[in-house]
Short mmCIF file of C-alpha atoms and ligand atoms in Angstrom, two decimals:
data_model
loop_
_atom_site.label_atom_id
_atom_site.label_comp_id
_atom_site.label_asym_id
_atom_site.label_seq_id
_atom_site.Cartn_x
_atom_site.Cartn_y
_atom_site.Cartn_z
CA UNK A 92 -84.67 73.62 29.78
CA UNK A 93 -83.21 76.30 32.07
CA UNK A 94 -82.93 73.70 34.79
CA UNK A 95 -81.02 71.43 32.55
CA UNK A 96 -78.62 74.34 31.91
CA UNK A 97 -78.32 75.22 35.62
CA UNK A 98 -77.42 71.62 36.66
CA UNK A 99 -74.82 71.36 33.99
CA UNK A 100 -73.18 74.58 34.93
CA UNK A 101 -71.44 72.69 37.77
CA UNK A 102 -67.85 71.65 37.74
CA UNK A 103 -66.56 70.18 34.56
CA UNK A 104 -69.05 71.98 32.37
CA UNK A 105 -67.47 73.76 29.42
CA UNK A 106 -63.96 73.15 30.73
CA UNK A 107 -62.64 71.07 27.69
CA UNK A 108 -59.55 72.26 25.98
CA UNK A 109 -60.20 75.36 23.79
CA UNK A 110 -63.75 75.68 25.10
CA UNK A 111 -64.83 79.27 24.72
CA UNK A 112 -65.82 80.76 28.08
CA UNK A 113 -67.80 83.91 27.08
CA UNK A 114 -68.74 83.03 23.45
CA UNK A 115 -71.67 80.96 22.50
CA UNK A 116 -70.87 77.41 21.42
CA UNK A 117 -73.20 74.43 21.42
CA UNK A 118 -72.66 71.66 24.02
CA UNK A 119 -71.74 69.23 21.37
CA UNK A 120 -71.38 68.82 17.51
CA UNK A 121 -71.27 71.15 14.49
CA UNK A 122 -72.59 74.69 14.39
CA UNK A 123 -72.23 77.30 11.63
CA UNK A 124 -74.22 80.47 10.81
CA UNK A 125 -76.34 82.47 13.26
CA UNK A 126 -79.95 82.42 12.13
CA UNK A 127 -83.27 83.93 13.15
CA UNK A 128 -81.84 86.53 15.53
CA UNK A 129 -84.75 88.24 17.04
CA UNK A 130 -85.56 90.22 20.26
CA UNK A 131 -89.00 89.40 21.73
CA UNK A 132 -90.55 89.81 25.10
CA UNK A 133 -87.29 90.48 26.88
CA UNK A 134 -85.51 87.63 25.30
CA UNK A 135 -82.80 87.57 22.63
CA UNK A 136 -83.11 84.45 20.39
CA UNK A 137 -80.17 83.00 18.68
CA UNK A 138 -80.88 80.12 16.19
CA UNK A 139 -77.96 78.51 14.30
CA UNK A 140 -77.05 76.11 11.64
CA UNK A 141 -76.65 72.83 13.41
CA UNK A 142 -75.82 69.24 12.75
CA UNK A 143 -76.97 67.27 15.87
CA UNK A 144 -75.47 64.05 14.73
CA UNK A 145 -71.86 64.95 14.11
CA UNK A 146 -69.08 67.36 14.38
CA UNK A 147 -68.76 68.13 10.76
CA UNK A 148 -71.24 69.96 8.51
CA UNK A 149 -74.21 67.62 7.74
CA UNK A 150 -78.02 67.71 7.41
CA UNK A 151 -78.89 71.18 8.67
CA UNK A 152 -81.27 71.96 11.59
CA UNK A 153 -81.86 75.13 13.51
CA UNK A 154 -80.30 74.78 16.95
CA UNK A 155 -81.60 77.39 19.50
CA UNK A 156 -80.37 79.46 22.52
CA UNK A 157 -81.87 82.27 24.51
CA UNK A 158 -80.37 85.13 26.41
CA UNK A 159 -81.69 88.16 28.47
CA UNK A 160 -78.49 90.23 27.78
CA UNK A 161 -76.81 88.70 24.70
CA UNK A 162 -73.93 87.64 26.99
CA UNK A 163 -75.30 84.74 29.17
CA UNK A 164 -77.03 82.08 27.02
CA UNK A 165 -79.19 78.99 27.84
CA UNK A 166 -79.46 76.09 25.49
CA UNK A 167 -82.88 75.22 24.06
CA UNK A 168 -84.06 72.14 22.05
CA UNK A 169 -83.75 72.12 18.24
CA UNK A 170 -86.18 74.46 16.65
CA UNK A 171 -86.43 73.30 13.16
CA UNK A 172 -85.69 69.90 11.64
CA UNK A 173 -85.29 68.63 7.98
CA UNK A 174 -88.51 67.64 6.29
CA UNK A 175 -89.79 66.42 2.95
CA UNK A 176 -88.76 69.76 1.40
CA UNK A 177 -85.13 69.37 2.66
CA UNK A 178 -82.62 70.53 5.14
CA UNK A 179 -83.12 73.80 6.97
CA UNK A 180 -80.56 76.34 5.73
CA UNK A 181 -79.85 79.83 7.04
CA UNK A 182 -82.59 82.55 7.43
CA UNK A 183 -84.00 85.13 9.78
CA UNK A 184 -86.90 85.65 12.23
CA UNK A 185 -89.24 88.56 12.83
CA UNK A 186 -92.05 89.45 15.33
CA UNK A 187 -95.38 89.65 13.25
CA UNK A 188 -96.85 92.42 15.51
CA UNK A 189 -100.01 92.89 13.52
CA UNK A 190 -100.61 89.27 12.52
CA UNK A 191 -100.12 89.94 8.93
CA UNK A 192 -99.81 86.23 8.38
CA UNK A 193 -103.01 85.29 10.24
CA UNK A 194 -101.15 82.71 12.16
CA UNK A 195 -101.82 84.32 15.48
CA UNK A 196 -105.53 84.92 15.73
CA UNK A 197 -105.16 88.69 15.70
CA UNK A 198 -102.36 88.53 18.36
CA UNK A 199 -98.63 88.63 17.60
CA UNK A 200 -96.05 85.95 17.23
CA UNK A 201 -92.65 84.90 15.73
CA UNK A 202 -92.15 83.97 12.20
CA UNK A 203 -88.94 82.29 10.88
CA UNK A 204 -88.05 82.71 7.20
CA UNK A 205 -85.52 80.21 5.91
CA UNK A 206 -84.15 78.22 3.00
CA UNK A 207 -85.22 74.64 2.27
CA UNK A 208 -82.38 72.63 0.57
CA UNK A 209 -83.71 69.68 -1.18
CA UNK A 210 -82.18 66.27 -1.96
CA UNK A 211 -81.79 67.43 -5.51
CA UNK A 212 -79.96 70.62 -4.16
CA UNK A 213 -82.64 72.94 -5.11
CA UNK A 214 -83.09 75.86 -2.76
CA UNK A 215 -86.55 77.55 -2.02
CA UNK A 216 -87.72 79.84 0.78
CA UNK A 217 -90.07 78.75 3.53
CA UNK A 218 -91.69 79.90 6.74
CA UNK A 219 -92.57 78.59 10.11
CA UNK A 220 -94.17 80.30 13.20
CA UNK A 221 -94.24 80.08 16.91
CA UNK A 222 -97.05 80.86 19.37
CA UNK A 223 -94.99 80.25 22.46
CA UNK A 224 -92.16 82.66 22.37
CA UNK A 225 -90.05 80.60 20.06
CA UNK A 226 -90.14 77.34 22.09
CA UNK A 227 -91.89 75.35 19.47
CA UNK A 228 -92.40 75.86 15.73
CA UNK A 229 -94.98 74.99 13.17
CA UNK A 230 -94.08 74.86 9.49
CA UNK A 231 -96.53 76.63 7.23
CA UNK A 232 -98.46 74.03 5.07
CA UNK A 233 -98.10 76.35 2.03
CA UNK A 234 -94.33 76.05 1.90
CA UNK A 235 -92.26 76.93 -0.07
CA UNK A 236 -93.39 80.55 -0.19
CA UNK A 237 -90.78 81.35 -2.87
CA UNK A 238 -90.16 78.33 -5.11
CA UNK A 239 -87.00 78.11 -7.03
CA UNK A 240 -87.10 79.36 -10.57
CA UNK A 241 -83.77 78.15 -11.88
CA UNK A 242 -81.27 79.86 -9.58
CA UNK A 243 -78.51 77.50 -8.22
CA UNK A 244 -77.48 79.33 -5.03
CA UNK A 245 -80.63 80.97 -3.82
CA UNK A 246 -80.61 81.16 -0.06
CA UNK A 247 -80.36 82.90 3.37
CA UNK A 248 -83.41 85.31 3.36
CA UNK A 249 -83.24 88.23 5.76
CA UNK A 250 -86.56 89.86 6.29
CA UNK A 251 -87.64 93.09 7.90
CA UNK A 252 -90.58 95.51 8.12
CA UNK A 253 -90.38 98.55 5.96
CA UNK A 254 -92.58 101.38 7.44
CA UNK A 255 -92.71 103.66 4.39
CA UNK A 256 -94.21 101.06 2.05
CA UNK A 257 -96.06 99.17 4.81
CA UNK A 258 -94.73 95.92 3.73
CA UNK A 259 -92.25 93.17 4.60
CA UNK A 260 -88.99 93.21 2.55
CA UNK A 261 -86.57 90.33 1.96
CA UNK A 262 -83.00 90.49 0.76
CA UNK A 263 -81.70 87.17 -0.34
CA UNK A 264 -78.43 85.91 -1.79
CA UNK A 265 -78.66 84.66 -5.43
CA UNK A 266 -75.38 83.43 -6.87
CA UNK A 267 -73.29 86.54 -7.45
CA UNK A 268 -76.00 89.01 -6.47
CA UNK A 269 -78.64 89.67 -3.91
CA UNK A 270 -82.41 89.84 -4.87
CA UNK A 271 -85.10 91.98 -3.13
CA UNK A 272 -88.64 90.99 -2.65
CA UNK A 273 -91.66 92.43 -0.83
CA UNK A 274 -94.75 90.94 0.82
CA UNK A 275 -97.87 92.09 2.68
CA UNK A 276 -98.07 88.81 4.72
CA UNK A 277 -94.82 86.84 4.64
CA UNK A 278 -96.46 84.34 2.41
CA UNK A 279 -96.89 85.94 -1.05
CA UNK A 280 -93.76 87.55 -2.29
CA UNK A 281 -93.15 89.88 -5.24
CA UNK A 282 -89.77 90.19 -6.87
CA UNK A 283 -88.48 93.86 -6.76
CA UNK A 284 -84.97 94.19 -7.99
CA UNK A 285 -81.42 92.85 -7.72
CA UNK A 286 -78.13 94.35 -6.73
CA UNK A 287 -74.43 93.69 -6.91
CA UNK A 288 -73.64 91.44 -9.96
CA UNK A 289 -70.91 94.11 -10.87
CA UNK A 290 -70.26 95.62 -7.43
CA UNK A 291 -67.88 94.68 -4.61
CA UNK A 292 -65.91 91.42 -4.22
CA UNK A 293 -66.88 88.28 -6.14
CA UNK A 294 -64.29 85.69 -5.05
CA UNK A 295 -66.91 83.23 -3.90
CA UNK A 296 -70.63 82.64 -3.86
CA UNK A 297 -72.65 85.44 -2.19
CA UNK A 298 -74.44 84.32 1.08
CA UNK A 299 -76.10 85.54 4.10
CA UNK A 300 -77.05 89.11 3.29
CA UNK A 301 -78.52 91.75 5.71
CA UNK A 302 -79.96 95.13 5.02
CA UNK A 303 -80.71 97.83 7.60
CA UNK A 304 -80.81 101.64 8.14
CA UNK A 305 -78.46 103.53 10.41
CA UNK A 306 -78.04 107.17 11.34
CA UNK A 307 -74.76 108.74 10.40
CA UNK A 308 -72.78 109.89 13.57
CA UNK A 309 -76.05 109.35 15.44
CA UNK A 310 -78.04 111.95 13.47
CA UNK A 311 -81.41 110.56 12.73
CA UNK A 312 -81.88 113.17 10.11
CA UNK A 313 -79.11 111.66 8.08
CA UNK A 314 -79.63 108.03 7.64
CA UNK A 315 -78.12 105.59 5.24
CA UNK A 316 -78.75 101.91 4.35
CA UNK A 317 -76.16 99.25 4.97
CA UNK A 318 -76.21 96.12 2.78
CA UNK A 319 -73.93 93.44 4.24
CA UNK A 320 -73.10 90.49 1.88
CA UNK A 321 -70.76 87.65 2.80
CA UNK A 322 -68.75 85.70 0.34
CA UNK A 323 -67.82 82.13 0.51
CA UNK A 324 -64.23 82.70 -0.65
CA UNK A 325 -61.85 85.29 -1.78
CA UNK A 326 -62.33 87.67 1.23
CA UNK A 327 -59.75 90.12 2.48
CA UNK A 328 -57.90 87.67 4.84
CA UNK A 329 -58.43 84.70 2.64
CA UNK A 330 -61.40 82.32 2.46
CA UNK A 331 -64.84 83.30 3.58
CA UNK A 332 -65.61 86.80 4.90
CA UNK A 333 -67.98 89.70 5.14
CA UNK A 334 -68.35 92.77 3.02
CA UNK A 335 -70.74 95.64 3.06
CA UNK A 336 -72.15 98.49 0.88
CA UNK A 337 -73.51 101.81 1.98
CA UNK A 338 -76.24 103.55 0.08
CA UNK A 339 -79.91 104.11 -0.31
CA UNK A 340 -82.86 101.81 -0.34
CA UNK A 341 -86.18 103.31 -1.52
CA UNK A 342 -88.34 100.30 -0.73
CA UNK A 343 -87.67 98.80 -4.24
CA UNK A 344 -83.98 99.08 -5.14
CA UNK A 345 -80.65 99.47 -3.30
CA UNK A 346 -78.14 101.95 -4.72
CA UNK A 347 -74.51 101.81 -3.70
CA UNK A 348 -73.10 105.29 -3.03
CA UNK A 349 -69.49 104.14 -3.37
CA UNK A 350 -67.70 103.13 -6.52
CA UNK A 351 -68.86 99.61 -7.78
CA UNK A 352 -65.13 98.58 -7.73
CA UNK A 353 -64.69 99.59 -3.96
CA UNK A 354 -64.99 96.77 -1.51
CA UNK A 355 -65.58 97.56 2.23
CA UNK A 356 -64.98 94.79 4.70
CA UNK A 357 -66.79 94.27 8.00
CA UNK A 358 -63.92 92.40 9.48
CA UNK A 359 -60.33 91.99 8.37
CA UNK A 360 -59.55 88.71 10.27
CA UNK A 361 -60.01 85.22 9.00
CA UNK A 362 -62.82 84.14 11.34
CA UNK A 363 -65.93 86.28 10.99
CA UNK A 364 -68.62 84.96 8.71
CA UNK A 365 -72.30 84.95 8.03
CA UNK A 366 -72.92 88.03 10.32
CA UNK A 367 -76.58 88.70 11.05
CA UNK A 368 -78.26 91.49 13.06
CA UNK A 369 -81.03 91.21 15.59
CA UNK A 370 -84.49 92.05 14.45
CA UNK A 371 -86.99 93.92 16.54
CA UNK A 372 -84.70 95.42 19.11
CA UNK A 373 -86.78 97.86 20.96
CA UNK A 374 -86.99 101.48 19.51
CA UNK A 375 -86.02 102.98 22.84
CA UNK A 376 -82.85 100.83 22.58
CA UNK A 377 -82.16 101.62 18.88
CA UNK A 378 -79.07 99.56 18.52
CA UNK A 379 -78.21 97.47 15.49
CA UNK A 380 -76.42 94.53 17.00
CA UNK A 381 -74.85 91.71 15.00
CA UNK A 382 -73.06 88.35 15.69
CA UNK A 383 -71.22 86.14 13.33
CA UNK A 384 -69.92 82.63 13.07
CA UNK A 385 -66.25 82.56 14.20
CA UNK A 386 -64.80 80.39 11.57
CA UNK A 387 -63.79 80.06 7.90
CA UNK A 388 -64.93 77.66 5.39
CA UNK A 389 -61.29 76.93 4.37
CA UNK A 390 -60.83 74.91 7.55
CA UNK A 391 -64.10 75.08 9.57
CA UNK A 392 -64.58 71.28 9.37
CA UNK A 393 -61.06 70.57 10.81
CA UNK A 394 -60.56 72.86 13.74
CA UNK A 395 -59.20 70.78 16.71
CA UNK A 396 -62.07 71.16 19.16
CA UNK A 397 -64.25 68.32 20.56
CA UNK A 398 -67.10 67.44 21.31
CA UNK A 399 -68.32 70.69 19.76
CA UNK A 400 -67.19 72.64 16.64
CA UNK A 401 -67.49 76.51 16.22
CA UNK A 402 -68.53 79.42 18.39
CA UNK A 403 -70.21 82.70 17.60
CA UNK A 404 -68.43 86.08 17.87
CA UNK A 405 -69.26 88.46 20.73
CA UNK A 406 -72.28 90.66 19.87
CA UNK A 407 -71.23 94.03 18.36
CA UNK A 408 -73.10 97.26 17.86
CA UNK A 409 -72.88 98.61 14.38
CA UNK A 410 -72.71 102.29 13.67
CA UNK A 411 -72.17 104.50 10.67
CA UNK A 412 -69.56 107.29 11.32
CA UNK A 413 -67.51 109.59 9.33
CA UNK A 414 -63.92 108.63 9.81
CA UNK A 415 -60.81 111.01 9.89
CA UNK A 416 -60.60 111.01 6.16
CA UNK A 417 -64.22 112.16 5.84
CA UNK A 418 -65.47 108.84 4.55
CA UNK A 419 -68.57 107.19 6.02
CA UNK A 420 -67.69 103.73 7.32
CA UNK A 421 -69.24 101.05 9.54
CA UNK A 422 -67.79 101.24 13.07
CA UNK A 423 -68.33 98.31 15.53
CA UNK A 424 -68.22 98.32 19.28
CA UNK A 425 -68.51 95.41 21.60
CA UNK A 426 -71.99 95.85 23.43
CA UNK A 427 -71.88 97.44 26.82
CA UNK A 428 -73.49 94.35 28.40
CA UNK A 429 -70.11 92.55 27.90
CA UNK A 430 -68.81 94.68 30.81
CA UNK A 431 -70.75 92.38 33.13
CA UNK A 432 -68.08 89.72 32.40
CA UNK A 433 -65.28 91.84 33.93
CA UNK A 434 -63.55 90.57 37.16
CA UNK A 435 -60.37 91.67 38.52
CA UNK A 436 -58.48 94.55 36.90
CA UNK A 437 -54.98 95.74 36.26
CA UNK A 438 -54.59 99.43 35.66
CA UNK A 439 -51.60 101.30 34.19
CA UNK A 440 -51.51 104.98 33.29
CA UNK A 441 -49.16 107.66 32.03
CA UNK A 442 -46.14 105.32 31.93
CA UNK A 443 -43.26 105.40 29.41
CA UNK A 444 -42.47 101.94 27.90
CA UNK A 445 -39.57 100.80 25.76
CA UNK A 446 -38.37 97.42 24.74
CA UNK A 447 -36.43 96.84 27.89
CA UNK A 448 -39.27 95.99 30.19
CA UNK A 449 -42.63 94.28 29.96
CA UNK A 450 -44.99 96.14 32.19
CA UNK A 451 -47.46 93.10 32.20
CA UNK A 452 -44.75 90.59 33.20
CA UNK A 453 -46.51 89.53 36.29
CA UNK A 454 -49.93 88.90 34.67
CA UNK A 455 -51.22 85.54 33.67
CA UNK A 456 -54.41 85.58 31.60
CA UNK A 457 -56.26 83.20 29.28
CA UNK A 458 -59.83 84.76 29.29
CA UNK A 459 -59.51 88.46 29.33
CA UNK A 460 -60.06 91.92 27.83
CA UNK A 461 -57.57 94.66 27.19
CA UNK A 462 -58.54 98.32 26.78
CA UNK A 463 -55.55 100.36 25.78
CA UNK A 464 -54.70 103.85 24.67
CA UNK A 465 -51.12 104.29 23.59
CA UNK A 466 -49.22 107.23 22.14
CA UNK A 467 -46.26 106.44 19.95
CA UNK A 468 -43.20 108.59 20.65
CA UNK A 469 -40.50 106.84 18.70
CA UNK A 470 -41.30 103.26 18.27
CA UNK A 471 -41.42 101.27 14.99
CA UNK A 472 -43.96 98.82 16.23
CA UNK A 473 -45.86 98.07 19.43
CA UNK A 474 -48.58 95.73 20.61
CA UNK A 475 -49.65 92.90 22.73
CA UNK A 476 -48.38 89.35 22.83
CA UNK A 477 -51.23 87.24 24.22
CA UNK A 478 -51.63 83.59 25.17
CA UNK A 479 -47.96 83.48 25.27
CA UNK A 480 -45.55 81.00 26.83
CA UNK A 481 -41.72 81.19 26.63
CA UNK A 482 -41.62 77.50 27.49
CA UNK A 483 -44.10 76.43 24.83
CA UNK A 484 -42.67 78.98 22.36
CA UNK A 485 -46.24 80.22 21.74
CA UNK A 486 -47.56 83.72 21.19
CA UNK A 487 -50.27 85.50 19.26
CA UNK A 488 -49.13 88.95 18.37
CA UNK A 489 -51.61 91.86 17.94
CA UNK A 490 -49.79 94.96 16.89
CA UNK A 491 -49.38 98.18 14.91
CA UNK A 492 -46.35 98.81 12.66
CA UNK A 493 -45.72 102.45 11.99
CA UNK A 494 -43.29 101.89 9.13
CA UNK A 495 -45.66 99.68 7.31
CA UNK A 496 -48.77 101.53 8.63
CA UNK A 497 -50.29 98.22 9.36
CA UNK A 498 -52.44 96.80 11.96
CA UNK A 499 -52.17 93.05 12.31
CA UNK A 500 -52.83 89.83 14.18
CA UNK A 501 -50.05 87.18 13.72
CA UNK A 502 -51.07 83.70 14.69
CA UNK A 503 -48.16 81.89 13.10
CA UNK A 504 -46.88 80.69 16.50
CA UNK A 505 -50.27 80.81 18.33
CA UNK A 506 -50.50 77.06 18.97
CA UNK A 507 -52.01 74.04 17.22
CA UNK A 508 -52.09 74.80 13.56
CA UNK A 509 -51.27 71.51 11.94
CA UNK A 510 -54.95 70.55 11.27
CA UNK A 511 -55.00 72.71 8.05
CA UNK A 512 -52.43 74.32 5.89
CA UNK A 513 -54.74 77.15 5.48
CA UNK A 514 -54.81 78.06 9.14
CA UNK A 515 -51.42 79.63 10.16
CA UNK A 516 -50.76 83.16 9.14
CA UNK A 517 -50.58 86.95 9.71
CA UNK A 518 -53.51 88.98 8.75
CA UNK A 519 -52.94 92.67 8.31
CA UNK A 520 -54.81 95.74 7.19
CA UNK A 521 -53.12 98.99 5.90
CA UNK A 522 -54.39 102.02 7.76
CA UNK A 523 -52.96 105.43 8.74
CA UNK A 524 -54.03 106.87 12.08
CA UNK A 525 -54.12 110.67 12.09
CA UNK A 526 -54.68 110.60 15.87
CA UNK A 527 -51.78 110.98 18.16
CA UNK A 528 -52.70 107.90 20.13
CA UNK A 529 -53.92 104.52 19.17
CA UNK A 530 -56.71 102.67 20.82
CA UNK A 531 -56.85 98.92 20.94
CA UNK A 532 -59.68 96.89 22.47
CA UNK A 533 -59.18 93.23 22.70
CA UNK A 534 -61.30 90.26 23.70
CA UNK A 535 -59.41 87.01 24.20
CA UNK A 536 -61.08 83.72 24.90
CA UNK A 537 -59.67 80.16 25.10
CA UNK A 538 -59.50 79.96 21.37
CA UNK A 539 -60.20 83.36 19.79
CA UNK A 540 -58.97 86.96 19.50
CA UNK A 541 -61.28 89.84 18.58
CA UNK A 542 -59.56 93.21 18.05
CA UNK A 543 -61.36 96.60 17.89
CA UNK A 544 -59.00 99.41 16.51
CA UNK A 545 -59.67 103.12 17.31
CA UNK A 546 -63.36 102.77 18.46
CA UNK A 547 -64.10 99.95 16.05
CA UNK A 548 -63.20 101.60 12.79
CA UNK A 549 -61.38 98.43 11.94
CA UNK A 550 -62.11 95.04 13.47
CA UNK A 551 -60.24 91.74 13.20
CA UNK A 552 -61.31 88.28 14.37
CA UNK A 553 -59.02 85.28 14.44
CA UNK A 554 -59.18 81.87 16.05
CA UNK A 555 -56.22 80.55 17.88
CA UNK A 556 -55.54 77.12 19.62
CA UNK A 557 -52.75 77.66 22.24
CA UNK A 558 -51.76 75.23 24.94
CA UNK A 559 -53.78 75.55 28.27
CA UNK A 560 -50.87 77.09 30.15
CA UNK A 561 -49.84 79.63 27.58
CA UNK A 562 -51.02 82.58 29.61
CA UNK A 563 -48.16 85.06 29.70
CA UNK A 564 -48.90 88.57 28.57
CA UNK A 565 -46.57 91.24 27.13
CA UNK A 566 -46.91 94.83 25.97
CA UNK A 567 -43.98 94.85 23.51
CA UNK A 568 -42.28 97.80 21.90
CA UNK A 569 -39.79 97.67 19.00
CA UNK A 570 -37.05 100.27 18.43
CA UNK A 571 -38.19 103.15 20.54
CA UNK A 572 -40.61 104.31 23.15
CA UNK A 573 -44.42 104.66 23.64
CA UNK A 574 -46.42 106.27 26.29
CA UNK A 575 -49.18 104.20 27.80
CA UNK A 576 -51.90 106.81 28.31
CA UNK A 577 -54.07 104.14 29.77
CA UNK A 578 -54.17 100.37 29.93
CA UNK A 579 -56.80 98.20 31.59
CA UNK A 580 -56.61 94.44 31.65
CA UNK A 581 -59.68 92.58 32.97
CA UNK A 582 -60.05 88.85 33.74
CA UNK A 583 -63.40 87.78 32.44
CA UNK A 584 -65.79 85.38 34.01
CA UNK A 585 -67.14 82.21 32.37
CA UNK A 586 -70.72 82.39 31.18
CA UNK A 587 -70.88 78.60 31.40
CA UNK A 588 -69.18 77.55 34.62
CA UNK A 589 -69.68 79.40 37.92
CA UNK A 590 -66.67 77.63 39.48
CA UNK A 591 -64.18 78.95 37.00
C1 LIG B 239 -73.12 80.00 4.89
C2 LIG B 239 -73.94 78.89 4.42
C3 LIG B 239 -75.23 79.45 3.95
C4 LIG B 239 -76.11 78.32 3.99
C5 LIG B 239 -75.64 77.53 5.22
C6 LIG B 239 -75.73 76.06 5.18
O1 LIG B 239 -72.11 79.58 5.79
O2 LIG B 239 -73.29 78.27 3.30
O3 LIG B 239 -75.28 80.07 2.74
O4 LIG B 239 -77.46 78.66 4.16
O5 LIG B 239 -74.22 77.89 5.29
O6 LIG B 239 -75.33 75.49 6.34
#
């Protein structure tokens, strides 16, 4: 397969209009959730919900890609296809290091745990295994391993090994709650508990949960559990989105340490869904890294891209940290491997800027990264206008308004938006920054913006569909002055096309 990819990396590969240059997208057809993310023998595996016959959602398969660094990806053949038990919906994968399954003759191997969705729309949980580093998969002949006992939406199992109890655990979405199970061998599962019927946000069906432990402020003696649960509608920016809970998991039950009515959001933009973290990242590495589907069920089937539909977010490292108000929150930072994308650089420091001049007036960028630290002296609002064109009257605004104490992305004039009434809009989050300066870290690709605010305390992800030549860039300031402490703009290389 790697030869196939190398040949196709020539001219004209991944050069279509809107084609992401440093995000994963399939060569053609429909993709949704990331699945089965696992690190094994120096390879990161990304499987994904895939419809190989069309560019709208349809009979689900698991597509497959492999990376050595989570930045550069190679396409692999489809890993799992529908069978007599149904389509292959979302799920996870683990390394069965001690052959608890008995699939590997005393050695180790990969096991995928996923949902079968039958013709009658009944969902049950099944497993498959691979002896050849994920290249080919054999479905277990005892499937399903968890049959459906009358739950309508029962899907997206995420499995992990729990050292204290010496067992596998599964967290799975079940209507308006999650259920927890345990198993000695990934084949026989015992129900443990459920969580969430009266906690957090419930604007839509619960889907794609994840459960993992993280140190607080890097202190391994103070660890907490994070339960991430996505909801199909009613999220903070409208439509589908991702929430999380912080608390404790004793091997049987998850307990939320915040008020049940409090909802914490993983991402405040419109296009970050079905996030999942990599399993089995090396202990020496220790990072918890997640990726999500960059779309929203409100318009996912209509976004104006062809011959593919949808891309994944950049990989993000998840951390728990105490914020300035003393609350423990999930912080996210772009993984350091992404720095290998950086090409040329613009550097500005210690410069006073008001509304009269645009210090980035000479720049033209469409695939780039901005790292900025800016101190407000007297401005009402400042930010960046990206993928802008005075001629095309296009711009996407990423800014902070001091009067409203609001961080926002405005994509009302970002480009093509007629494909869905749900698409256009301004997505904002209220937050006060007690720091003197504000840090904005932005990743802009051909059709997306990812914003990390103050070291990833707040993150926003939005799709955009600007014209090819909308490449102007502006640091704008309204009513006053700011001091640019530091500002770096990097052009980013394409992971698909060496000529670009
Ligand atoms: C989330 C989801 C999952 C399901 C999959 C089907 O986007 O609805 O709950 O397993 O997509 O493609």
